[in-house]
Coordinates of C-alpha atoms in Angstrom, one line a residue:
M922 CA -0.1 0.2 0.3
C923 CA 1.0 3.9 -0.7
G924 CA 3.7 4.5 -3.1
I925 CA 7.2 6.0 -3.4
I926 CA 9.3 7.1 -5.9
A927 CA 11.8 9.8 -5.8
R928 CA 14.6 10.4 -8.7
V929 CA 17.5 12.5 -8.6
G930 CA 19.2 13.2 -12.5
R931 CA 21.1 16.6 -15.4
D932 CA 17.6 17.0 -16.3
D933 CA 13.9 18.2 -14.8
A934 CA 11.9 15.0 -12.6
T935 CA 8.3 16.5 -13.5
E936 CA 7.6 13.7 -15.8
T937 CA 9.7 10.8 -14.1
L938 CA 7.7 11.2 -10.9
L939 CA 4.4 11.7 -12.4
S940 CA 5.2 8.7 -15.6
S941 CA 6.8 6.2 -11.8
L942 CA 3.3 6.8 -10.0
E943 CA 1.3 6.4 -12.7
N944 CA 3.3 3.1 -13.0
L945 CA 2.8 2.8 -9.3
E946 CA -0.8 3.5 -8.7
Y947 CA -2.0 -0.2 -8.0
R948 CA -0.4 0.3 -5.1
G949 CA -3.1 2.6 -4.0
Y950 CA -4.9 5.1 -5.7
D951 CA -6.8 7.8 -2.6
S952 CA -4.3 10.6 -3.8
A953 CA -1.5 11.5 -5.6
G954 CA 1.4 14.4 -4.9
I955 CA 4.8 15.4 -5.8
A956 CA 7.6 17.4 -4.6
V957 CA 10.5 18.2 -6.4
Q958 CA 13.5 20.4 -6.0
N959 CA 14.5 23.9 -8.2
G960 CA 17.5 25.6 -5.8
S961 CA 14.8 28.4 -5.0
G962 CA 12.6 26.6 -2.6
V963 CA 10.5 23.3 -2.0
K964 CA 7.6 23.0 -4.7
V965 CA 5.1 20.4 -3.8
H966 CA 1.8 19.5 -5.4
K967 CA -1.4 16.7 -4.0
C968 CA -4.0 16.8 -5.4
S969 CA -6.5 13.3 -3.3
G970 CA -7.7 11.3 -5.9
E971 CA -5.3 9.5 -8.7
V972 CA -2.4 10.9 -10.8
A973 CA -4.5 12.0 -13.6
D974 CA -6.8 14.4 -11.0
L975 CA -2.9 15.6 -10.2
K976 CA -2.4 15.9 -13.2
S977 CA -4.7 18.0 -14.4
R978 CA -4.4 20.4 -11.9
L979 CA -0.4 20.5 -13.0
Q980 CA -1.8 24.2 -15.3
T981 CA 2.7 25.0 -14.8
K982 CA 4.7 21.9 -14.6
P983 CA 7.4 22.4 -11.6
S984 CA 10.6 21.4 -12.6
G985 CA 13.0 21.1 -11.2
N986 CA 16.3 18.2 -11.3
I987 CA 15.8 16.2 -8.2
G988 CA 11.6 15.6 -7.0
I989 CA 10.5 13.0 -4.8
G990 CA 6.3 11.4 -5.8
H991 CA 3.5 9.3 -3.9
T992 CA 0.1 7.9 -4.4
R993 CA -1.3 6.9 -1.4
W994 CA -3.4 4.6 -0.7
S995 CA -5.1 6.2 3.2
T996 CA -4.6 4.4 6.3
H997 CA -3.8 7.8 9.2
G998 CA -6.5 10.2 7.6
P999 CA -9.0 10.2 5.0
P1000 CA -8.2 10.8 1.2
T1001 CA -7.9 14.4 1.3
D1002 CA -5.2 17.8 0.1
A1003 CA -4.0 18.2 3.2
N1004 CA -3.3 14.6 3.7
A1005 CA -2.5 13.9 1.3
H1006 CA 1.8 13.5 0.8
P1007 CA 4.2 14.9 0.2
H1008 CA 4.4 16.5 3.7
T1009 CA 6.0 19.1 4.9
D1010 CA 7.5 21.1 7.8
T1011 CA 6.5 24.6 8.8
A1012 CA 8.8 26.0 6.8
G1013 CA 8.3 23.9 3.7
D1014 CA 12.1 23.7 3.7
V1015 CA 11.5 19.3 4.2
A1016 CA 9.2 17.1 2.2
V1017 CA 8.4 14.1 3.3
V1018 CA 6.5 10.8 1.2
H1019 CA 6.8 7.7 2.9
N1020 CA 4.7 4.2 3.1
G1021 CA 3.4 2.5 6.9
V1022 CA 2.4 3.4 9.6
I1023 CA 4.9 5.1 13.2
E1024 CA 2.7 4.4 15.8
N1025 CA 4.6 6.4 18.4
Y1026 CA 2.3 9.7 16.0
D1027 CA 1.0 10.7 18.3
E1028 CA 3.2 11.5 21.5
L1029 CA 6.1 12.8 18.6
R1030 CA 3.6 14.9 17.5
D1031 CA 2.5 16.5 21.2
E1032 CA 5.9 16.9 21.5
L1033 CA 6.5 18.6 18.2
Q1034 CA 3.1 20.5 19.2
A1035 CA 4.9 21.9 22.5
K1036 CA 8.1 23.3 20.5
G1037 CA 6.3 25.2 18.4
H1038 CA 6.1 23.1 15.7
V1039 CA 2.4 24.0 13.3
F1040 CA 0.6 20.6 12.1
R1041 CA -1.3 20.7 9.0
S1042 CA -3.1 17.2 8.1
D1043 CA -4.8 14.0 10.6
T1044 CA -1.4 11.4 9.3
D1045 CA 1.4 10.3 11.1
T1046 CA 3.7 11.0 8.1
E1047 CA 4.0 14.8 8.9
V1048 CA 5.9 14.1 12.2
I1049 CA 8.3 13.1 10.6
P1050 CA 9.4 15.9 8.3
H1051 CA 9.4 18.4 11.0
L1052 CA 11.6 15.1 13.1
I1053 CA 14.2 16.1 10.2
D1054 CA 13.9 19.5 10.4
E1055 CA 13.9 19.6 14.4
Y1056 CA 17.5 17.8 14.7
R1057 CA 18.9 20.1 11.4
A1058 CA 18.6 22.7 13.5
E1059 CA 21.3 20.0 15.9
T1060 CA 22.9 18.8 14.3
P1061 CA 26.3 19.1 11.3
D1062 CA 24.2 17.8 8.3
T1063 CA 21.1 17.1 6.7
E1064 CA 22.2 13.4 6.8
T1065 CA 22.4 12.5 10.4
A1066 CA 19.8 14.0 11.1
V1067 CA 17.3 11.8 8.5
R1068 CA 19.0 9.0 10.4
R1069 CA 18.8 10.4 13.8
A1070 CA 15.0 11.2 13.2
V1071 CA 14.0 7.3 11.2
S1072 CA 16.0 5.7 14.5
T1073 CA 13.1 7.3 17.0
L1074 CA 9.8 6.0 14.9
E1075 CA 8.7 3.4 16.1
G1076 CA 7.1 1.0 13.4
S1077 CA 7.3 0.8 10.7
Y1078 CA 8.1 2.9 6.9
A1079 CA 9.6 3.7 3.4
I1080 CA 10.9 7.0 3.4
A1081 CA 12.1 10.0 0.6
A1082 CA 13.4 13.0 1.9
I1083 CA 14.5 16.3 -0.1
V1084 CA 15.6 19.6 1.5
D1085 CA 15.8 23.0 -0.1
G1086 CA 18.8 23.7 -1.3
E1087 CA 20.5 20.7 -1.1
E1088 CA 21.0 17.9 -4.5
A1089 CA 20.2 14.9 -2.8
V1090 CA 17.5 13.1 -1.5
Y1091 CA 17.0 11.2 1.6
A1092 CA 16.0 7.7 2.4
A1093 CA 15.4 4.6 4.5
R1094 CA 13.7 1.7 5.5
K1095 CA 11.8 -0.2 8.2
G1096 CA 9.5 -3.0 7.4
S1097 CA 8.3 -1.8 3.8
P1098 CA 9.6 -2.3 0.1
L1099 CA 12.4 0.0 -0.9
V1100 CA 14.0 -0.7 -4.4
L1101 CA 16.6 1.7 -5.9
G1102 CA 17.4 1.5 -9.3
L1103 CA 20.6 2.9 -11.1
D1104 CA 20.8 4.2 -14.4
A1105 CA 23.7 5.3 -16.2
D1106 CA 22.9 9.5 -15.2
E1107 CA 20.1 9.2 -13.0
W1108 CA 19.1 7.0 -9.7
Y1109 CA 15.4 6.5 -8.9
L1110 CA 14.2 5.5 -5.6
A1111 CA 10.4 3.6 -5.7
S1112 CA 8.5 1.8 -3.3
D1113 CA 8.7 -1.2 -7.1
V1114 CA 10.3 -1.7 -8.8
P1115 CA 8.0 -1.5 -12.2
A1116 CA 7.8 2.4 -11.2
F1117 CA 11.1 3.5 -12.2
L1118 CA 11.7 -0.5 -15.0
D1119 CA 11.3 1.9 -18.5
H1120 CA 14.1 3.4 -17.5
T1121 CA 16.5 0.7 -15.8
D1122 CA 16.7 -2.9 -14.6
E1123 CA 20.0 -3.0 -12.9
V1124 CA 18.4 -2.6 -8.9
I1125 CA 19.5 -3.0 -5.9
Y1126 CA 17.1 -4.2 -2.9
L1127 CA 17.4 -1.7 0.8
E1128 CA 17.2 -4.2 3.7
D1129 CA 15.1 -3.1 7.1
G1130 CA 18.5 -0.3 9.0
D1131 CA 19.4 1.0 5.9
V1132 CA 20.9 4.6 5.5
V1133 CA 19.9 6.0 1.0
V1134 CA 21.8 9.7 0.2
L1135 CA 20.8 9.6 -4.1
E1136 CA 23.2 13.3 -5.0
P1137 CA 23.4 13.9 -9.6
D1138 CA 26.9 11.9 -8.5
S1139 CA 26.9 9.4 -6.7
Y1140 CA 24.9 7.1 -3.8
R1141 CA 25.9 6.0 -1.2
I1142 CA 24.4 2.8 1.7
T1143 CA 24.8 3.5 5.7
D1144 CA 23.4 2.3 8.4
L1145 CA 21.7 4.4 11.3
E1146 CA 24.9 4.4 12.8
G1147 CA 26.3 5.7 9.8
A1148 CA 29.0 3.0 9.1
S1149 CA 28.6 2.2 5.0
V1150 CA 27.3 -0.1 3.5
E1151 CA 27.6 -2.8 1.3
R1152 CA 24.1 -4.4 -1.6
S1153 CA 24.4 -6.2 -4.6
V1154 CA 23.0 -4.7 -7.5
D1155 CA 21.3 -7.3 -9.1
T1156 CA 19.7 -7.4 -12.4
V1157 CA 15.6 -7.1 -12.2
E1158 CA 14.1 -10.0 -16.1
W1159 CA 10.8 -8.6 -16.4
D1160 CA 10.4 -7.2 -19.7
P1161 CA 8.5 -3.3 -19.1
E1162 CA 6.0 -4.2 -21.7
D1163 CA 5.2 -6.5 -18.8
A1164 CA 3.9 -4.0 -16.6
G1165 CA 1.9 -1.7 -18.8
K1166 CA -1.3 -2.5 -19.9
G1167 CA -0.7 -3.4 -23.8
E1168 CA -3.2 -2.9 -26.9
Y1169 CA -6.4 -4.7 -23.2
D1170 CA -8.9 -2.5 -21.4
H1171 CA -7.5 -4.0 -18.3
Y1172 CA -4.6 -4.9 -16.6
M1173 CA -6.5 -8.0 -15.1
L1174 CA -7.6 -9.1 -18.1
K1175 CA -4.4 -8.7 -20.3
E1176 CA -3.0 -10.2 -16.7
I1177 CA -6.1 -13.2 -17.3
Y1178 CA -5.1 -13.5 -20.7
N1179 CA -0.9 -13.8 -20.3
Q1180 CA -1.7 -17.2 -17.9
P1181 CA -0.5 -19.6 -20.9
I1182 CA 2.9 -17.0 -20.8
S1183 CA 3.2 -17.2 -16.9
L1184 CA 2.3 -20.9 -16.6
A1185 CA 5.4 -21.9 -19.1
N1186 CA 7.6 -19.9 -16.9
T1187 CA 7.0 -21.3 -13.5
I1188 CA 7.2 -25.2 -14.7
E1189 CA 10.2 -24.0 -17.6
G1190 CA 12.6 -27.0 -16.0
R1191 CA 10.7 -28.0 -13.8
V1192 CA 9.2 -30.9 -14.5
D1193 CA 12.9 -33.8 -16.4
D1194 CA 11.6 -36.9 -18.0
G1195 CA 8.3 -37.3 -15.1
E1196 CA 10.5 -36.1 -12.0
V1197 CA 10.3 -32.9 -10.4
V1198 CA 13.2 -30.5 -10.5
L1199 CA 13.3 -27.2 -8.1
E1200 CA 16.1 -25.2 -8.0
D1201 CA 18.2 -24.8 -4.4
L1202 CA 15.2 -27.7 -3.7
P1203 CA 17.1 -30.8 -5.3
A1204 CA 15.9 -34.4 -3.7
G1205 CA 16.5 -34.8 -0.4
T1206 CA 16.3 -31.6 0.6
F1207 CA 13.0 -32.3 3.2
A1208 CA 14.8 -35.3 4.7
E1209 CA 14.0 -34.1 8.4
V1210 CA 10.3 -32.7 7.8
E1211 CA 7.6 -33.1 10.4
Y1212 CA 5.1 -31.2 10.0
V1213 CA 4.5 -28.5 7.1
Q1214 CA 2.4 -25.3 8.0
F1215 CA 1.6 -22.9 5.0
V1216 CA 0.9 -18.8 5.6
A1217 CA 0.0 -16.6 3.8
C1218 CA -3.5 -14.1 3.1
G1219 CA -5.7 -13.5 0.6
T1220 CA -5.8 -15.1 -2.4
S1221 CA -2.7 -17.3 -1.6
Y1222 CA -4.0 -18.2 1.3
H1223 CA -6.5 -19.9 -1.8
A1224 CA -3.1 -20.8 -2.8
A1225 CA -1.8 -22.4 0.1
M1226 CA -5.3 -23.9 0.6
Y1227 CA -4.3 -25.7 -2.9
G1228 CA -0.6 -27.2 -1.2
T1229 CA -2.3 -28.1 2.4
Q1230 CA -4.5 -30.9 0.4
Q1231 CA -2.4 -32.6 -2.3
L1232 CA 0.2 -32.9 0.9
R1233 CA -2.8 -33.7 3.2
E1234 CA -3.4 -36.6 0.4
A1235 CA 0.5 -37.7 -0.1
G1236 CA -0.3 -38.6 4.7
I1237 CA 1.7 -35.0 6.3
R1238 CA 0.5 -33.7 8.6
T1239 CA -0.6 -30.1 7.3
E1240 CA -2.4 -27.2 8.4
V1241 CA -2.8 -24.0 6.4
V1242 CA -2.6 -20.5 8.8
R1243 CA -4.5 -17.2 8.0
A1244 CA -0.5 -15.1 7.9
S1245 CA -3.0 -12.1 10.6
E1246 CA -3.9 -14.5 13.4
Y1247 CA -0.3 -16.2 12.8
D1248 CA 0.0 -16.1 17.1
S1249 CA -3.7 -16.9 17.3
T1250 CA -4.1 -20.1 15.7
A1251 CA -1.1 -21.9 14.5
G1252 CA 0.3 -24.9 16.0
P1253 CA 3.9 -25.6 18.7
V1254 CA 6.8 -25.9 15.8
C1255 CA 9.9 -26.9 16.3
E1256 CA 13.4 -28.1 14.2
R1257 CA 11.1 -29.8 11.6
T1258 CA 8.1 -27.6 10.7
L1259 CA 8.7 -26.5 7.5
T1260 CA 6.6 -23.4 7.5
V1261 CA 6.1 -21.5 3.8
A1262 CA 4.9 -18.6 3.0
V1263 CA 3.2 -18.4 0.1
T1264 CA 2.9 -13.7 -1.2
Q1265 CA 3.7 -12.6 -4.3
S1266 CA 5.4 -9.4 -3.0
G1267 CA 7.4 -11.2 -1.0
E1268 CA 6.1 -8.1 1.3
T1269 CA 3.5 -8.7 2.9
A1270 CA 3.3 -7.1 6.4
D1271 CA 1.5 -9.4 8.2
T1272 CA 3.0 -12.9 6.7
L1273 CA 6.5 -11.4 7.5
E1274 CA 5.4 -11.0 10.7
A1275 CA 4.8 -15.3 10.6
L1276 CA 7.8 -16.2 8.9
R1277 CA 10.2 -14.4 11.2
S1278 CA 7.7 -16.0 14.7
A1279 CA 7.9 -19.5 13.5
A1280 CA 12.2 -19.0 12.1
E1281 CA 12.0 -17.8 16.4
Q1282 CA 10.6 -21.0 17.9
G1283 CA 12.4 -23.6 15.1
A1284 CA 11.3 -23.8 12.0
R1285 CA 12.8 -24.8 9.0
T1286 CA 11.1 -21.9 6.7
L1287 CA 10.5 -21.2 2.2
A1288 CA 9.4 -18.2 1.2
V1289 CA 6.9 -19.2 -2.4
T1290 CA 7.7 -15.7 -4.2
N1291 CA 7.1 -14.5 -7.0
V1292 CA 9.6 -11.0 -6.5
V1293 CA 13.5 -12.0 -6.4
G1294 CA 15.2 -9.6 -3.5
S1295 CA 11.8 -9.4 -1.4
T1296 CA 11.7 -9.2 2.1
A1297 CA 10.1 -12.7 1.8
A1298 CA 12.6 -14.4 0.1
R1299 CA 15.8 -12.4 1.8
T1300 CA 14.1 -13.9 5.0
A1301 CA 12.9 -17.7 5.1
D1302 CA 15.7 -20.0 4.6
D1303 CA 15.3 -20.6 0.8
A1304 CA 12.8 -19.3 -1.3
L1305 CA 10.4 -20.5 -4.3
Y1306 CA 9.7 -18.3 -6.8
I1307 CA 6.7 -18.6 -9.8
R1308 CA 8.6 -16.7 -12.0
A1309 CA 4.5 -15.2 -12.8
G1310 CA 6.6 -11.6 -13.6
P1311 CA 4.4 -8.0 -12.7
E1312 CA 1.2 -8.6 -11.9
V1313 CA -0.1 -4.7 -11.4
G1314 CA -3.9 -5.7 -10.9
V1315 CA -5.5 -5.2 -7.6
A1316 CA -7.4 -8.1 -8.2
A1317 CA -4.5 -11.3 -8.3
T1318 CA -5.4 -13.6 -11.3
K1319 CA -1.8 -14.6 -13.0
T1320 CA 0.3 -14.9 -9.7
F1321 CA -2.9 -17.4 -8.1
S1322 CA -2.4 -20.0 -10.9
S1323 CA 1.2 -19.9 -10.8
Q1324 CA 1.4 -20.4 -7.1
A1325 CA -0.6 -22.7 -7.1
V1326 CA 1.6 -24.9 -9.5
T1327 CA 4.2 -24.3 -7.6
L1328 CA 2.9 -24.8 -4.5
T1329 CA 2.3 -28.8 -5.8
L1330 CA 5.4 -29.2 -7.7
L1331 CA 6.3 -28.9 -4.2
G1332 CA 3.9 -31.2 -2.9
Q1333 CA 5.3 -34.0 -5.0
R1334 CA 9.2 -33.0 -3.6
L1335 CA 8.5 -32.7 -0.1
A1336 CA 6.6 -36.5 -1.2
A1337 CA 9.3 -38.0 -1.9
D1338 CA 11.2 -36.5 0.2
V1339 CA 9.4 -36.8 4.3
S1340 CA 9.6 -41.3 5.4
A1341 CA 5.9 -40.7 6.5
A1342 CA 4.6 -39.5 3.3
T1343 CA 3.1 -41.9 0.0
P1344 CA 4.4 -39.9 -3.3
R1345 CA 1.1 -39.9 -5.2
N1346 CA 0.4 -43.3 -7.6
D1347 CA 0.1 -40.9 -11.1
Q1348 CA 1.7 -37.8 -11.4
A1349 CA 3.4 -39.3 -14.2
E1350 CA 0.2 -38.2 -15.6
L1351 CA 0.2 -35.2 -13.5
L1352 CA 3.5 -33.9 -14.7
E1353 CA 2.4 -35.0 -18.4
D1354 CA -0.9 -33.3 -18.5
L1355 CA 1.4 -29.9 -16.6
E1356 CA 3.0 -29.4 -19.6
Q1357 CA -0.3 -29.4 -20.7
L1358 CA -1.5 -26.6 -19.1
P1359 CA -0.9 -23.1 -21.1
G1360 CA -2.0 -24.6 -24.0
Q1361 CA -5.3 -25.9 -22.5
V1362 CA -6.3 -22.1 -20.9
E1363 CA -4.7 -21.1 -24.0
T1364 CA -8.4 -23.1 -25.3
L1365 CA -10.2 -21.8 -23.0
L1366 CA -9.4 -18.2 -23.2
E1367 CA -10.5 -18.8 -27.4
S1368 CA -13.4 -20.2 -26.2
T1369 CA -15.3 -19.2 -23.2
D1370 CA -18.7 -17.6 -22.2
A1371 CA -17.8 -16.5 -19.8
K1372 CA -18.5 -12.9 -21.1
R1373 CA -22.2 -13.5 -22.0
L1374 CA -22.7 -16.0 -19.5
A1375 CA -22.1 -12.3 -17.4
A1376 CA -25.2 -10.1 -18.7
T1377 CA -27.0 -13.3 -17.9
Y1378 CA -26.7 -12.8 -14.6
V1379 CA -24.8 -9.6 -13.9
D1380 CA -27.9 -8.5 -12.4
S1381 CA -28.0 -11.0 -9.2
P1382 CA -28.2 -9.7 -5.5
S1383 CA -26.5 -12.4 -5.3
Y1384 CA -23.9 -15.0 -5.7
F1385 CA -22.6 -18.4 -4.2
F1386 CA -20.0 -20.6 -4.7
I1387 CA -19.5 -24.2 -4.3
G1388 CA -17.0 -26.7 -5.3
N1389 CA -15.0 -30.1 -3.3
D1390 CA -11.6 -31.2 -2.0
L1391 CA -9.5 -28.8 -4.7
G1392 CA -13.0 -27.8 -5.6
H1393 CA -12.8 -25.3 -2.1
P1394 CA -9.9 -23.1 -2.8
V1395 CA -11.4 -22.0 -6.4
A1396 CA -15.0 -21.2 -5.2
L1397 CA -12.9 -19.5 -2.2
E1398 CA -10.7 -18.1 -4.6
G1399 CA -13.8 -17.2 -6.9
A1400 CA -16.1 -15.4 -4.8
L1401 CA -13.0 -13.5 -3.8
K1402 CA -12.0 -12.2 -7.4
F1403 CA -15.6 -11.2 -7.5
K1404 CA -16.1 -9.0 -4.2
E1405 CA -13.1 -7.3 -4.9
I1406 CA -13.9 -6.7 -8.2
T1407 CA -17.8 -6.5 -9.1
Y1408 CA -18.6 -4.6 -5.6
E1409 CA -21.9 -7.2 -5.1
H1410 CA -21.8 -9.3 -2.9
A1411 CA -20.6 -12.9 -3.5
E1412 CA -19.1 -16.4 -1.2
G1413 CA -17.8 -19.0 -1.2
F1414 CA -18.4 -22.7 0.4
A1415 CA -17.3 -26.1 0.3
S1416 CA -20.0 -27.8 -1.5
G1417 CA -21.9 -30.0 2.1
E1418 CA -21.1 -27.2 4.0
L1419 CA -24.6 -25.3 1.3
K1420 CA -27.0 -27.1 3.3
H1421 CA -25.5 -26.3 6.8
G1422 CA -27.1 -22.6 7.4
P1423 CA -26.4 -21.1 3.5
L1424 CA -28.7 -22.0 2.4
A1425 CA -31.1 -19.8 4.3
L1426 CA -29.8 -17.5 1.0
V1427 CA -30.8 -19.1 -1.2
T1428 CA -33.4 -18.0 -3.8
D1429 CA -33.9 -17.9 -7.3
E1430 CA -31.8 -14.9 -7.8
T1431 CA -28.6 -16.7 -5.8
P1432 CA -26.5 -17.9 -9.1
I1433 CA -24.0 -21.9 -7.8
F1434 CA -21.5 -21.9 -9.4
A1435 CA -20.4 -24.9 -8.7
T1436 CA -16.5 -26.0 -9.5
C1437 CA -16.5 -30.0 -10.9
T1438 CA -12.5 -31.3 -11.0
G1439 CA -13.1 -34.8 -11.8
A1440 CA -12.8 -35.6 -7.8
N1441 CA -15.1 -36.3 -5.1
D1442 CA -18.0 -34.6 -6.7
E1443 CA -20.3 -35.8 -5.3
K1444 CA -21.4 -33.2 -3.1
T1445 CA -21.2 -30.9 -5.5
K1446 CA -23.8 -32.6 -7.3
T1447 CA -25.6 -33.2 -4.8
N1448 CA -26.2 -29.9 -2.8
A1449 CA -26.0 -28.2 -5.6
I1450 CA -29.2 -29.8 -7.3
E1451 CA -30.6 -29.4 -2.9
A1452 CA -29.7 -24.8 -4.5
Q1453 CA -31.4 -25.3 -8.3
S1454 CA -34.9 -27.7 -6.3
R1455 CA -35.0 -23.7 -3.9
G1456 CA -35.0 -22.2 -7.1
A1457 CA -31.7 -21.4 -7.9
P1458 CA -29.6 -21.3 -10.7
I1459 CA -26.9 -23.3 -12.2
I1460 CA -23.5 -22.8 -13.3
A1461 CA -21.0 -25.9 -14.0
V1462 CA -17.8 -25.2 -14.5
G1463 CA -16.3 -28.2 -15.0
P1464 CA -15.3 -30.5 -18.3
E1465 CA -17.7 -31.1 -21.2
R1466 CA -19.0 -33.8 -19.3
N1467 CA -18.9 -33.6 -15.2
P1468 CA -21.3 -34.4 -13.2
L1469 CA -23.5 -32.2 -13.6
T1470 CA -23.0 -31.3 -17.1
D1471 CA -27.2 -33.2 -17.9
V1472 CA -28.7 -30.7 -14.6
A1473 CA -27.1 -27.6 -14.6
D1474 CA -28.8 -24.2 -15.7
A1475 CA -25.3 -23.4 -18.1
Q1476 CA -21.4 -24.5 -18.0
L1477 CA -18.1 -22.8 -18.5
E1478 CA -16.4 -25.8 -20.4
I1479 CA -12.8 -26.3 -19.2
P1480 CA -10.4 -29.1 -20.9
E1481 CA -10.2 -32.5 -20.2
T1482 CA -7.0 -33.3 -17.9
H1483 CA -5.9 -34.2 -14.2
P1484 CA -7.4 -32.8 -11.4
V1485 CA -5.4 -30.7 -10.1
W1486 CA -5.1 -28.8 -12.5
A1487 CA -9.2 -29.3 -13.5
G1488 CA -9.2 -26.0 -10.7
L1489 CA -6.6 -23.9 -11.9
L1490 CA -8.9 -24.2 -16.2
A1491 CA -12.0 -23.0 -13.6
T1492 CA -10.4 -20.3 -11.7
V1493 CA -9.8 -19.0 -15.2
Q1494 CA -13.3 -19.6 -15.8
L1495 CA -14.1 -17.3 -13.5
Q1496 CA -11.8 -15.1 -13.5
L1497 CA -13.2 -14.0 -16.2
V1498 CA -17.0 -14.1 -15.3
S1499 CA -15.6 -11.4 -12.4
Y1500 CA -13.7 -9.2 -14.5
H1501 CA -16.4 -9.4 -17.8
A1502 CA -19.1 -9.2 -15.2
A1503 CA -17.4 -5.9 -13.3
N1504 CA -16.3 -4.5 -16.2
Q1505 CA -20.5 -4.5 -17.8
L1506 CA -21.6 -2.8 -14.0
G1507 CA -18.8 -0.1 -15.2
R1508 CA -17.2 -0.8 -12.1
P1509 CA -12.7 0.6 -11.8
I1510 CA -11.8 -3.3 -12.2
D1511 CA -7.5 -1.6 -12.2
K1512 CA -8.4 0.1 -9.4
P1513 CA -12.0 -1.8 -6.7
R1514 CA -12.5 1.0 -3.7
N1515 CA -10.5 0.8 -0.5
L1516 CA -7.7 -1.8 -2.9
A1517 CA -4.6 -1.5 -2.6
K1518 CA -2.4 -4.3 -4.7
S1519 CA 0.3 -5.5 -2.1
V1520 CA -0.9 -4.4 2.1
T1521 CA 2.8 -4.0 4.0
V1522 CA 1.0 -2.6 7.1
E1523 CA -0.4 -4.5 9.4

């Protein structure tokens, strides 16, 4: 949540800041702002609304070769012009953008106001420029003042600051992502790589406690005490075009249609002669594991459910825990526990906290993530990348399918390594069908009837999604996608739970999407028919011939495949239904209200 950009170069920074904010708008779009430094003061321009609203207000664009920008997802204070970032000190000499939550801001604000500082917003961020200003009066240079200021803060932060009369950007991070981009003639700082991917693919992933100073001719990284820190330079393999919409109306639609490519990348090199091959996780890696624990949130939680189900079938003791509830619901862990953090961004605050808690208790940790160099990848003992490419749409699509495939492959590795496990007797068939999955998704995308079906039921007051076995996480994910972008009421259930309460809500205006994977579909059929007898229309999502084919009111067909992959093909159909329903309702699909792509605060 919240997008930060900073840029230091020799030519004007304004256009770069604005285009970078547009690239980051998936992280927050309640308000936006920029501040530039041009030798004649710090010029701040900000407003509530989207980046387009900010651009429309800039009749005369400010000029300056050094600047910072921000797109906000509100946490402290409503989305108003005053609460938009950047924030400044009383005199307007220090401007700051911030992602995170300052937990002791009330105390700091009271202390600063007692010293004469004037506050103009409701945000926790505003204490930061005032602290820097306060310490500049007491210390020999701004860098030291910034270091003192961030040492005073409690909570999480990624900040970037500029100061009147100084050709520099000062930045620091703790608990919120910040990445440094290196180009021949300019430097960038951002919350996420897509902000500057049009300009450079050379990056440094900053770590907690890093303090950065960017100047036109140099950059330096130190710790909070001022000691020099060395960080490796990585090359991002994403193509800049991957982060754009291209010919599509929405990022979400592009990413749905990108799944044949993202799945092919996920699978590449990981299946060899009927065996699973995982980079850096060779055979025997998990021989000491007795218990597996998945931690995740949202869509990643549903993908983790996919992995959990298959490990349980192999006889491995497994649970999936919502990362936000880890401390109160997770079972005991020890050195024979493998805790798997599933997080697309690698920066999800709740998941990172659960990962650290498990490690402190002695568990071995593994991050399953999409982002090389992310905090999760650096924090865990090992990392396994889903290789889905950049995903900009707030509603996750291609990352879910790549996560589910990656976790299935991980499950096969665990089943082969753990002594108490029973490997699948159909692994050869499973992996053979996996290699056909990208092509089958492409076939589905070319033939889907989701747009017409969405139009048929778009005026319904409520929508139910049901499925059994691996169809259960598919149902949950289908309902989540629908509610995220249509704003309509949608719920997902295990098929057998429909009659234990939810059936009371069923009417002839409650479409029920029933997923049939080809395995254990009997409960899905029984409960769908029971709902149908109350008037509910049934939409079967499954192969051409499935238990509901002859009784369903409509069908979204998927290609014939192994039941494990059938669930993912069904998910693609449900993603399309959600997309088309939202589009027909005129919803802002890539910018759903109240939501941001990466939840980096707890």
